[in-house]
mmCIF file of C-alpha atoms (C1' of nucleotides) and ligand atoms in Angstrom:
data_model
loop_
_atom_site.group_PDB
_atom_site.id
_atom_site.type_symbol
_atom_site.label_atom_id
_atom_site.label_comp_id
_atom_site.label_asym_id
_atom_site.label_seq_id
_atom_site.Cartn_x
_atom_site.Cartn_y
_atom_site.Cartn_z
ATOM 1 C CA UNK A 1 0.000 0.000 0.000
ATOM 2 C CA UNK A 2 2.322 2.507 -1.076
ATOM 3 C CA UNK A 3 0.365 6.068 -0.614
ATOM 4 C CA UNK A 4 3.059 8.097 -2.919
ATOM 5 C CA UNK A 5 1.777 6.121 -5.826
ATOM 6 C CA UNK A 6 -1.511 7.388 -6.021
ATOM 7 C CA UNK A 7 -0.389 11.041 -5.531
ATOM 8 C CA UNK A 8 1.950 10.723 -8.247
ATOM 9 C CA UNK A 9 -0.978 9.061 -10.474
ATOM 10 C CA UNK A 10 -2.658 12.348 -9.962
ATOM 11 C CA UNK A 11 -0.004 14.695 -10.797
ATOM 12 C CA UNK A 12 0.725 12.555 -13.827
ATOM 13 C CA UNK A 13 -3.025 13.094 -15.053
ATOM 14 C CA UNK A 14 -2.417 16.761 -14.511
ATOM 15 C CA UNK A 15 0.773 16.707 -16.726
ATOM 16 C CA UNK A 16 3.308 16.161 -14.613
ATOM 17 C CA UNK A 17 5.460 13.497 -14.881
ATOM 18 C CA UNK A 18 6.713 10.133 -13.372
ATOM 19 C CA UNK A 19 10.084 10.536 -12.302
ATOM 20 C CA UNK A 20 12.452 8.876 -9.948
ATOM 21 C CA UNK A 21 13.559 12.054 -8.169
ATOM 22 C CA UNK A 22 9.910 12.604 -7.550
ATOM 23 C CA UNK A 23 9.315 9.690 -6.084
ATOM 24 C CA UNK A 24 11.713 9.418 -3.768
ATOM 25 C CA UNK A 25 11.346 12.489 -2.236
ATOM 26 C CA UNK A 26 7.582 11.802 -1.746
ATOM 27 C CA UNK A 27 8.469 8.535 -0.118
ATOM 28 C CA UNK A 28 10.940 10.092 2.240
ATOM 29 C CA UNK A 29 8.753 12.356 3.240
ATOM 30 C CA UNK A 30 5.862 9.904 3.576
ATOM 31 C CA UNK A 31 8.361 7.614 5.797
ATOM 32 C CA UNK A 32 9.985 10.128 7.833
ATOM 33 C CA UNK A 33 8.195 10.983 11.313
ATOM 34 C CA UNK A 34 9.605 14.050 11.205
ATOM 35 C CA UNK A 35 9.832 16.849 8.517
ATOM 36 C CA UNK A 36 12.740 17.116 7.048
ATOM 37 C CA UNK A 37 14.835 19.750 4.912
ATOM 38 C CA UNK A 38 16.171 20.035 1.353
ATOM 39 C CA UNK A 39 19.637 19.190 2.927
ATOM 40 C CA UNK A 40 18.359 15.840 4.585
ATOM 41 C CA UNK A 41 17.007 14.842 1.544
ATOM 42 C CA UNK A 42 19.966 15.627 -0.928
ATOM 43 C CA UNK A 43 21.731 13.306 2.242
ATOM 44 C CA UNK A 44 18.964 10.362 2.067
ATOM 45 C CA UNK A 45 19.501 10.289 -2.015
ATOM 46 C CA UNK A 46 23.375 10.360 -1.251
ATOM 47 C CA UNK A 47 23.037 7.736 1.552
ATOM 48 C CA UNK A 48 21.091 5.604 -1.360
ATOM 49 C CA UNK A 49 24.124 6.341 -3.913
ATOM 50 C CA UNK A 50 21.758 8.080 -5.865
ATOM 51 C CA UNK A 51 23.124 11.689 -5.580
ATOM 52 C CA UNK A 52 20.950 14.951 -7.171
ATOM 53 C CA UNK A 53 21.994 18.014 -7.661
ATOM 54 C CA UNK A 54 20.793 20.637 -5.101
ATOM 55 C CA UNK A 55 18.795 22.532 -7.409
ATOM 56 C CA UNK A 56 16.535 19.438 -8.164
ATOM 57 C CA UNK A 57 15.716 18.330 -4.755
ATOM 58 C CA UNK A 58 14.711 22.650 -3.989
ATOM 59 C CA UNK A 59 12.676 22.633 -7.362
ATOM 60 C CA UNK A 60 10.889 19.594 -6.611
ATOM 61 C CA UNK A 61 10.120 20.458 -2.849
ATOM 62 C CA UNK A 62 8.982 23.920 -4.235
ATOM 63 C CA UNK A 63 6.874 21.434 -6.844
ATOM 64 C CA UNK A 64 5.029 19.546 -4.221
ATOM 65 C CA UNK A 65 4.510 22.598 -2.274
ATOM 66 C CA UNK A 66 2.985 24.441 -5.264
ATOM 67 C CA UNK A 67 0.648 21.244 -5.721
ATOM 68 C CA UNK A 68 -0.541 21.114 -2.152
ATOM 69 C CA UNK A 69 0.595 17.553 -1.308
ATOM 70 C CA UNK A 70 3.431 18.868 0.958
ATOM 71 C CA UNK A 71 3.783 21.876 3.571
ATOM 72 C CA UNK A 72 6.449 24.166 4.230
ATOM 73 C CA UNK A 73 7.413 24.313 8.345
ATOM 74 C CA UNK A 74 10.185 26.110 10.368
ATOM 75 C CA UNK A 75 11.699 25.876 13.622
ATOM 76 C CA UNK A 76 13.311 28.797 14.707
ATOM 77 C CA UNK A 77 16.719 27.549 12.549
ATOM 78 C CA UNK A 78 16.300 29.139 9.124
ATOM 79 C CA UNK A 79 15.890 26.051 7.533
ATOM 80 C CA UNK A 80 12.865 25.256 5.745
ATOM 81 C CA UNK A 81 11.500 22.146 6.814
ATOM 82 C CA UNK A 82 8.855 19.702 4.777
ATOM 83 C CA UNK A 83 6.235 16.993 5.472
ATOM 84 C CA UNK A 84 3.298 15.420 3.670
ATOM 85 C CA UNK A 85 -0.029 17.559 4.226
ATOM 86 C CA UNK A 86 -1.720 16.139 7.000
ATOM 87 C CA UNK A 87 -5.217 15.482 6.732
ATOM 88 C CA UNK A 88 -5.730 16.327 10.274
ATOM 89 C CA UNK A 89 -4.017 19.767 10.977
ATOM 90 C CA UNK A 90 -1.286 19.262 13.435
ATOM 91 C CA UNK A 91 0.938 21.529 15.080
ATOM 92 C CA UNK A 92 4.661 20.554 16.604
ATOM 93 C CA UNK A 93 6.504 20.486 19.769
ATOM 94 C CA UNK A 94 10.425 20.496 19.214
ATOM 95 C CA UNK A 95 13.241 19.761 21.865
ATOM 96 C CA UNK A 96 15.715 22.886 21.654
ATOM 97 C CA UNK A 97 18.207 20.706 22.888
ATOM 98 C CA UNK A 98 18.095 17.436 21.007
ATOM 99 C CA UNK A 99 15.746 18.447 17.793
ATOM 100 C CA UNK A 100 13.523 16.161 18.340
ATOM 101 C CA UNK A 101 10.222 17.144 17.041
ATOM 102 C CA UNK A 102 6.698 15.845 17.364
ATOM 103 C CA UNK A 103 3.529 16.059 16.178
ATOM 104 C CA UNK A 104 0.798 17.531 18.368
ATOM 105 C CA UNK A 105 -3.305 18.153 18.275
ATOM 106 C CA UNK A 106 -4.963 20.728 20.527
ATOM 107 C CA UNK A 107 -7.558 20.298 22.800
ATOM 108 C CA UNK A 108 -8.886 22.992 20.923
ATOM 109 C CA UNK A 109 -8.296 24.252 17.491
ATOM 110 C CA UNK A 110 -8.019 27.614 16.469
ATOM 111 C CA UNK A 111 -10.999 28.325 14.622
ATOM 112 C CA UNK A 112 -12.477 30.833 16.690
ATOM 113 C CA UNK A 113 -9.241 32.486 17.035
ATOM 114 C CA UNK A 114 -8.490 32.920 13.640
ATOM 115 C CA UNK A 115 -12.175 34.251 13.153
ATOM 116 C CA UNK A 116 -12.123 36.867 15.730
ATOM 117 C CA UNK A 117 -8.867 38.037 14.669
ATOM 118 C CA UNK A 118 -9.865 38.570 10.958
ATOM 119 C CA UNK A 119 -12.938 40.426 12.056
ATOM 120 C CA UNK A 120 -10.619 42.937 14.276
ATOM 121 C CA UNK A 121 -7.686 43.036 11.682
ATOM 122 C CA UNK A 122 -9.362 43.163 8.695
ATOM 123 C CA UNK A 123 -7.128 40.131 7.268
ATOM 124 C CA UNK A 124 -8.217 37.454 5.400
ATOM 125 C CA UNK A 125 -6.291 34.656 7.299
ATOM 126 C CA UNK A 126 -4.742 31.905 4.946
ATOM 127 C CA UNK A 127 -2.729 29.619 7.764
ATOM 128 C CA UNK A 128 -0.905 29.698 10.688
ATOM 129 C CA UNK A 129 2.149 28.231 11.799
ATOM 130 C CA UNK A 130 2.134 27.004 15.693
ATOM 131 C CA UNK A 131 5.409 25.332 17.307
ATOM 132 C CA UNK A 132 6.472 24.278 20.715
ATOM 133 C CA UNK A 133 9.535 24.840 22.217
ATOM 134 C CA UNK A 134 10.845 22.901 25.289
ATOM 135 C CA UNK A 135 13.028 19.684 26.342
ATOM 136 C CA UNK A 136 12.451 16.398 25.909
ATOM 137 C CA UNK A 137 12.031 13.517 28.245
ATOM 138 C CA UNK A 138 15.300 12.214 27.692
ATOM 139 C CA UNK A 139 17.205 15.661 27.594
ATOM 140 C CA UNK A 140 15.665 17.483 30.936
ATOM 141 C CA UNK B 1 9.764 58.961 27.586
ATOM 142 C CA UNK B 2 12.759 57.105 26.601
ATOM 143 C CA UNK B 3 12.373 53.660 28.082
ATOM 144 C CA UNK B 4 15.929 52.135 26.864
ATOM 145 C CA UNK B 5 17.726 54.573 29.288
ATOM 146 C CA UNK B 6 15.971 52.253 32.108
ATOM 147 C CA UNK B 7 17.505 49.438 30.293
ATOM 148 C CA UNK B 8 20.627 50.351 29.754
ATOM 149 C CA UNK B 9 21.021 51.436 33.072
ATOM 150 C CA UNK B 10 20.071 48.034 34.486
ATOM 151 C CA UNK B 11 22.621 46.802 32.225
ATOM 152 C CA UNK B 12 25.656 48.785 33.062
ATOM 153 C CA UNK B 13 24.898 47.805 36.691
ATOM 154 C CA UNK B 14 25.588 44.315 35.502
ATOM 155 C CA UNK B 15 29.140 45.424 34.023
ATOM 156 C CA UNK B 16 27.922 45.914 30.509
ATOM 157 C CA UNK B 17 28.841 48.921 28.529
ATOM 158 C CA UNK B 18 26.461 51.685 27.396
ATOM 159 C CA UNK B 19 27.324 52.153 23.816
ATOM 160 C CA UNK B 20 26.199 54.092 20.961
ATOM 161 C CA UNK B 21 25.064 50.994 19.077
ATOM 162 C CA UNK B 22 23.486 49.471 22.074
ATOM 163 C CA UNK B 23 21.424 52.436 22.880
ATOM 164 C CA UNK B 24 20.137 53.161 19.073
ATOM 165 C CA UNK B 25 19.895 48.817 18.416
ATOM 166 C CA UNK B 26 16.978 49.379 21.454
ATOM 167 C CA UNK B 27 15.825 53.136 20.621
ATOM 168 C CA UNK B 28 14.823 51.371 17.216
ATOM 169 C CA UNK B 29 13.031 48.006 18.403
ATOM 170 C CA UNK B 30 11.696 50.182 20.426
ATOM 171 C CA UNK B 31 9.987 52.607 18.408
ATOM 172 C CA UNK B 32 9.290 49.956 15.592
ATOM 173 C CA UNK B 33 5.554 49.201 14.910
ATOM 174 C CA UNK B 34 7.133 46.108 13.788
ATOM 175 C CA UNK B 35 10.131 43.100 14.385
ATOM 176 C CA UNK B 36 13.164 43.954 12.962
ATOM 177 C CA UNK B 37 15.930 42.467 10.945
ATOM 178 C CA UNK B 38 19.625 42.384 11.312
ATOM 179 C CA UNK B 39 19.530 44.094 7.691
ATOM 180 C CA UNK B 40 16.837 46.542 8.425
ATOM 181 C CA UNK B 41 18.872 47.622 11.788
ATOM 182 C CA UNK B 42 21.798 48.245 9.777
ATOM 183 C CA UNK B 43 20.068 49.855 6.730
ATOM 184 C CA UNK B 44 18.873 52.344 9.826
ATOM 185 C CA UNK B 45 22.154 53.342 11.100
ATOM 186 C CA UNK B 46 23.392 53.986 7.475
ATOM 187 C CA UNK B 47 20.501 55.799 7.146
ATOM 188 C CA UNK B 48 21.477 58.261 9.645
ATOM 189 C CA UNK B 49 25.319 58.100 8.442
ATOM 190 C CA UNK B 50 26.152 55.988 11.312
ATOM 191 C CA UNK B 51 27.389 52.825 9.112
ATOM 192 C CA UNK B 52 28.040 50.032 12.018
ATOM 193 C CA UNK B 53 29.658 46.557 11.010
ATOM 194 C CA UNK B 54 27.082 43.875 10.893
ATOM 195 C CA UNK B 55 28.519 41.969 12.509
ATOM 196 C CA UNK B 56 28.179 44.461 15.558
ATOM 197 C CA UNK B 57 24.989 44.577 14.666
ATOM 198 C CA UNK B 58 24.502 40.357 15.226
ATOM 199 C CA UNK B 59 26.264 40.598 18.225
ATOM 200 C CA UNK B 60 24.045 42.865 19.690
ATOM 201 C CA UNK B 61 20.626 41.437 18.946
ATOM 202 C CA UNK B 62 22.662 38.302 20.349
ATOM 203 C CA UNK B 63 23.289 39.698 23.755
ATOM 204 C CA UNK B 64 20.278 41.576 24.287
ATOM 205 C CA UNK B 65 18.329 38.610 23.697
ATOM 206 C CA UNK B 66 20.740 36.687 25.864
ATOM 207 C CA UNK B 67 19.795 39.269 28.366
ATOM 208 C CA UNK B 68 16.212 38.640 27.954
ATOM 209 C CA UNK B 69 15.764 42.363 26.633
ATOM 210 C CA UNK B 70 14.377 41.858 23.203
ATOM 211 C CA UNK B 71 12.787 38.107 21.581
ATOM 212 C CA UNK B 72 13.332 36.356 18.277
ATOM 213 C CA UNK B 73 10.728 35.951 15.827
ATOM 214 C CA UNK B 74 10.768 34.161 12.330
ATOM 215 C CA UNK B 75 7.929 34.831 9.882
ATOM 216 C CA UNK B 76 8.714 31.783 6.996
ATOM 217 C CA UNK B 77 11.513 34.160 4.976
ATOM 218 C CA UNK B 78 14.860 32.762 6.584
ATOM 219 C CA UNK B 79 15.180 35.772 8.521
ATOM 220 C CA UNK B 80 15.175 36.447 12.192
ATOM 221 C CA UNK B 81 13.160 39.666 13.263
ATOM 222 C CA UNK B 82 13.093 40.860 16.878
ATOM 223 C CA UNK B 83 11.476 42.744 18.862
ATOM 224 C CA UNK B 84 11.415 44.079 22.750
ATOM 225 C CA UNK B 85 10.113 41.488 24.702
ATOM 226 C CA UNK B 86 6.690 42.294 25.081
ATOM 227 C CA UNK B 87 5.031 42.742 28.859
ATOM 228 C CA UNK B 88 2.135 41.207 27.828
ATOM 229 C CA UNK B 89 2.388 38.044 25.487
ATOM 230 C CA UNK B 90 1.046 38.484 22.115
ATOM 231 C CA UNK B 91 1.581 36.552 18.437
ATOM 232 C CA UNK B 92 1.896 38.747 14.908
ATOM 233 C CA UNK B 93 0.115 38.251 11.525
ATOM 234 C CA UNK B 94 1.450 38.571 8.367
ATOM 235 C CA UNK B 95 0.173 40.028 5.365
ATOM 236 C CA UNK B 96 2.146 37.294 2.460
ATOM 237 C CA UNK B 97 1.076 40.256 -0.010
ATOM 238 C CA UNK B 98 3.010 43.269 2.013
ATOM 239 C CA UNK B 99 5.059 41.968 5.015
ATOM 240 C CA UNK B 100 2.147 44.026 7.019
ATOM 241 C CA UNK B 101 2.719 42.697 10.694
ATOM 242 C CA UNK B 102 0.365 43.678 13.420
ATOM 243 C CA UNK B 103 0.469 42.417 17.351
ATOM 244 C CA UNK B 104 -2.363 40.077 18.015
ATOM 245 C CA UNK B 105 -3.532 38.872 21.020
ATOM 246 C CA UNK B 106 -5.362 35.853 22.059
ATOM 247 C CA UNK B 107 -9.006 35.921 23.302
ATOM 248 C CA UNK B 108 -8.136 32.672 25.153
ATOM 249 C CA UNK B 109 -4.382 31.736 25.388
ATOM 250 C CA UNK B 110 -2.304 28.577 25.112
ATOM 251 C CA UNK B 111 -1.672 27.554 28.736
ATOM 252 C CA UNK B 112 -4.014 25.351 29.036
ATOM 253 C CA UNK B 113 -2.870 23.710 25.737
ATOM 254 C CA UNK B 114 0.933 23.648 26.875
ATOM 255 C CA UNK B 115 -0.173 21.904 30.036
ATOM 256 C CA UNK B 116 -1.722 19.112 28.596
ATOM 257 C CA UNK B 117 0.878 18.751 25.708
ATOM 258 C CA UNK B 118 3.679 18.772 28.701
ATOM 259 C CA UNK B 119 1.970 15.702 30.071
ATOM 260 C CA UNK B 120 1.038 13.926 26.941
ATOM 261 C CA UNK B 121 4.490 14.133 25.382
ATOM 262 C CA UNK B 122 6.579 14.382 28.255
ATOM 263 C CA UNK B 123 8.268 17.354 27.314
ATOM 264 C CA UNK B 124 8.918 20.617 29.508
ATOM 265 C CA UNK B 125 7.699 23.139 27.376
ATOM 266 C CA UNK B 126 9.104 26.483 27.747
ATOM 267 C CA UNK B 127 7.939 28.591 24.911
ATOM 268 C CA UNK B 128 6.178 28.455 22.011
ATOM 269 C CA UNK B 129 5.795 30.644 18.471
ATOM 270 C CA UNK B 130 2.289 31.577 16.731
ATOM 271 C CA UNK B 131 2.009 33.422 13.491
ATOM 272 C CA UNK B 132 -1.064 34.193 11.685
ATOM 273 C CA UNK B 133 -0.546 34.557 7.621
ATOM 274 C CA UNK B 134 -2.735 36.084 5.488
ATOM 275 C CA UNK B 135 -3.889 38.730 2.915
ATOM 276 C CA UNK B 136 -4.168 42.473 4.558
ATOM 277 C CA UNK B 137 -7.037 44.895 4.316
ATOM 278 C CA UNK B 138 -5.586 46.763 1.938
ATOM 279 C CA UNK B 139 -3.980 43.783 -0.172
ATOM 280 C CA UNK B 140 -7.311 41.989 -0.611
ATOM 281 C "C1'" DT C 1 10.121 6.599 -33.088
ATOM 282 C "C1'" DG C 2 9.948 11.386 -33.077
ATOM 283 C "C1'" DA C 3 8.904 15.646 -30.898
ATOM 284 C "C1'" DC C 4 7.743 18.625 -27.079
ATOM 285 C "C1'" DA C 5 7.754 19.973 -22.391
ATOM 286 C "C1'" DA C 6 9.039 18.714 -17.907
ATOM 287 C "C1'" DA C 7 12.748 17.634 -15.254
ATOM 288 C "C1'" DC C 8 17.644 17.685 -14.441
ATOM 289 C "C1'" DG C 9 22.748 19.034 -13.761
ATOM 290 C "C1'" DC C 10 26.017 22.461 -13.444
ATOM 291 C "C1'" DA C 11 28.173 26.615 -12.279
ATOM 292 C "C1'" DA C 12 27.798 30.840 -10.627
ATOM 293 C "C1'" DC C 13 25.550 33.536 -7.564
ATOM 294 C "C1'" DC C 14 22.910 35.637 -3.370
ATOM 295 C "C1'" DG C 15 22.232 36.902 1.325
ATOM 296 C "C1'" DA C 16 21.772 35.864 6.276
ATOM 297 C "C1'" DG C 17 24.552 34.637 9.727
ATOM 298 C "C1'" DT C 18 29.314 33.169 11.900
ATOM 299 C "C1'" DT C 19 34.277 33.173 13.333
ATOM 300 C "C1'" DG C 20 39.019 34.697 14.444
ATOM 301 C "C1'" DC C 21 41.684 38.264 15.488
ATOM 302 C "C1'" DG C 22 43.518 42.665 16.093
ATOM 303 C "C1'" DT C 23 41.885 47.437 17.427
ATOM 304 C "C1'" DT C 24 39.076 50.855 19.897
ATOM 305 C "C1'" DA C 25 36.102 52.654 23.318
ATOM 306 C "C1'" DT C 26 33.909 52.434 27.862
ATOM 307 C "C1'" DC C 27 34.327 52.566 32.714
ATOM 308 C "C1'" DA C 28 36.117 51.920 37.202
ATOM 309 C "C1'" DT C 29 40.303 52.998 39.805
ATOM 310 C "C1'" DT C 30 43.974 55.602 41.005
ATOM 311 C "C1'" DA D 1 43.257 63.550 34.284
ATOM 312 C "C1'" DA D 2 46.050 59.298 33.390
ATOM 313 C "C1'" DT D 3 45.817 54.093 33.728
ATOM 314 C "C1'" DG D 4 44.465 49.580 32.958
ATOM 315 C "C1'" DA D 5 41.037 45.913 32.171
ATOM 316 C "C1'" DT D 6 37.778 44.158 29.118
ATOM 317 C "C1'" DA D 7 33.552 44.868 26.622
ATOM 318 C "C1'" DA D 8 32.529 46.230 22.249
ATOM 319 C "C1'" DC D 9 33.835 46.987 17.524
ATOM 320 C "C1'" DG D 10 35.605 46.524 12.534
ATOM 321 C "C1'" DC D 11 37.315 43.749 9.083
ATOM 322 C "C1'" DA D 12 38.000 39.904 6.199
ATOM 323 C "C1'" DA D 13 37.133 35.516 5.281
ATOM 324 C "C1'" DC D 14 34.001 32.019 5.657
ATOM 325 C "C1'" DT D 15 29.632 28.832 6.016
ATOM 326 C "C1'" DC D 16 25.486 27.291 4.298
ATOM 327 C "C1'" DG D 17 20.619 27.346 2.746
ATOM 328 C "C1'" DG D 18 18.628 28.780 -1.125
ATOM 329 C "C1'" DT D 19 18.273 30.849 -6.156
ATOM 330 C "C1'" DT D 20 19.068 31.719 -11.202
ATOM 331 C "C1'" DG D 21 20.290 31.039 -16.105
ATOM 332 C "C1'" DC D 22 21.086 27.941 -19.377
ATOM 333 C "C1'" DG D 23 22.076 23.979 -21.857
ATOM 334 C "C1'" DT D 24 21.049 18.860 -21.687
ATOM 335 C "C1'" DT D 25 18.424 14.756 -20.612
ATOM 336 C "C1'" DT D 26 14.306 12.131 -19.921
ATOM 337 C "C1'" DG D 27 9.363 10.987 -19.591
ATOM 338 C "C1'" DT D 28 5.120 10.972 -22.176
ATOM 339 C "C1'" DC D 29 2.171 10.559 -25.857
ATOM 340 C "C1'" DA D 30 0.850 10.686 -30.550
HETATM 341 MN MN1 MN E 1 3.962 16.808 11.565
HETATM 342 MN MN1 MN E 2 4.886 42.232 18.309
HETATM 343 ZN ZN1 ZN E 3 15.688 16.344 23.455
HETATM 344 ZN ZN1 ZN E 4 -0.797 43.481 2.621
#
DNA sequence: TGACAAACGCAACCGAGTTGCGTTATCATT
DNA sequence: AATGATAACGCAACTCGGTTGCGTTTGTCA
């Protein structure tokens, strides 16, 4: 049951095509239980002794991004960070000391929030990006 | 009146040095209506023909966020922004049109949510970053 | 199998942020 | 006011994530 096939069926219908590169990065990030950057990718494709240039892993993250199936996170490092769009919004708690990084679900979403504030700011509110910061079990 | 004399005089009782760059880094986060850049700081003292290094200029921001005077905020561009730590906790939203950032503050705020994260996932949570992102009034 | 566009590699580049080291300015002491 | 200690500064070189232009390869479909 291998979900990337089926996303890459659908980008394939919209013109796109079927390519090895493409795959593998969707897999990764379909695997990984954390996010992960261009860097750590370009390092999984080395680790595979399949090396790719730089430019192609950052034009095919900016790819997936563009067609919705991934998201774009960051953690206070300037590094962009990517995982599959979950179908249940998530947020993240990540160990400052460690990196360690997990998902996590509120009690209580942010609906409301993000209601309220559009009404009082006058901003049409796309997303938001919520991360924890704190230390692990194993690091305090 | 000007609140970073306060500051810099708790400072210099703790054996730091009241400098020119100190005092304008926190005259400008202070008067900002919005975080700040490294780059922007430094645009602002060439702007007044007061060209500083920049890498006085990381320093700084460095050791007055060490000191707990100013916080460090990231709004998805790879650049850290700061601003004076705030006496009352708020989060920002960004226009993705403008860069328009405005203060916004929580009807009902995340302590309950930390608490029961801390105790799901074990972790001792210590901060946390929310940004809104979205289209401003006047972008829309 | 041929042709077209998407995808790729490469090299050069950009810009935020860092590091080592020698110099300058602040501040307390005399 | 002169002295000395050290915090702060400037400079140059560097790191690294990310981008751009352009020529080449590869996937797809007719
Ligand atoms: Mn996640
Ligand atoms: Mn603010
Ligand atoms: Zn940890
Ligand atoms: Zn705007």
């Amino acid at each position: 049951m291998h979900e990337s096939s089926h996303i890459l069926k659908g980008l394939k219908d919209q013109g796109h095509k079927f390519t090895k590169v493409r795959k593998l990065v969707l897999d990764l990030l379909i695997k990984s239980p954390k996010p992960l950057s261009s860097p750590d990718i370009q390092k999984a494709f080395l680790a595979r002794k399949m090396p790719v240039n730089k430019t192609t892993i950052y034009r095919e993250l900016a790819f997936l991004k563009g067609q919705g199936v991934i998201r774009e996170l960051q953690f206070g490092d300037n590094t962009m960070r990517y995982e599959v769009t979950p179908d249940n919004h998530h947020h993240h708690i990540v160990c400052i000391n460690c990196d360690k990084i997990e998902d996590v679900i509120l009690e209580k979403d942010l609906d409301m929030e993000e209601k309220a504030i559009a009404q009082i700011k006058n901003f049409k509110i796309l997303n938001h990006s919520l991360e924890f910061y704190g230390i692990c079990e194993r690091c305090q």
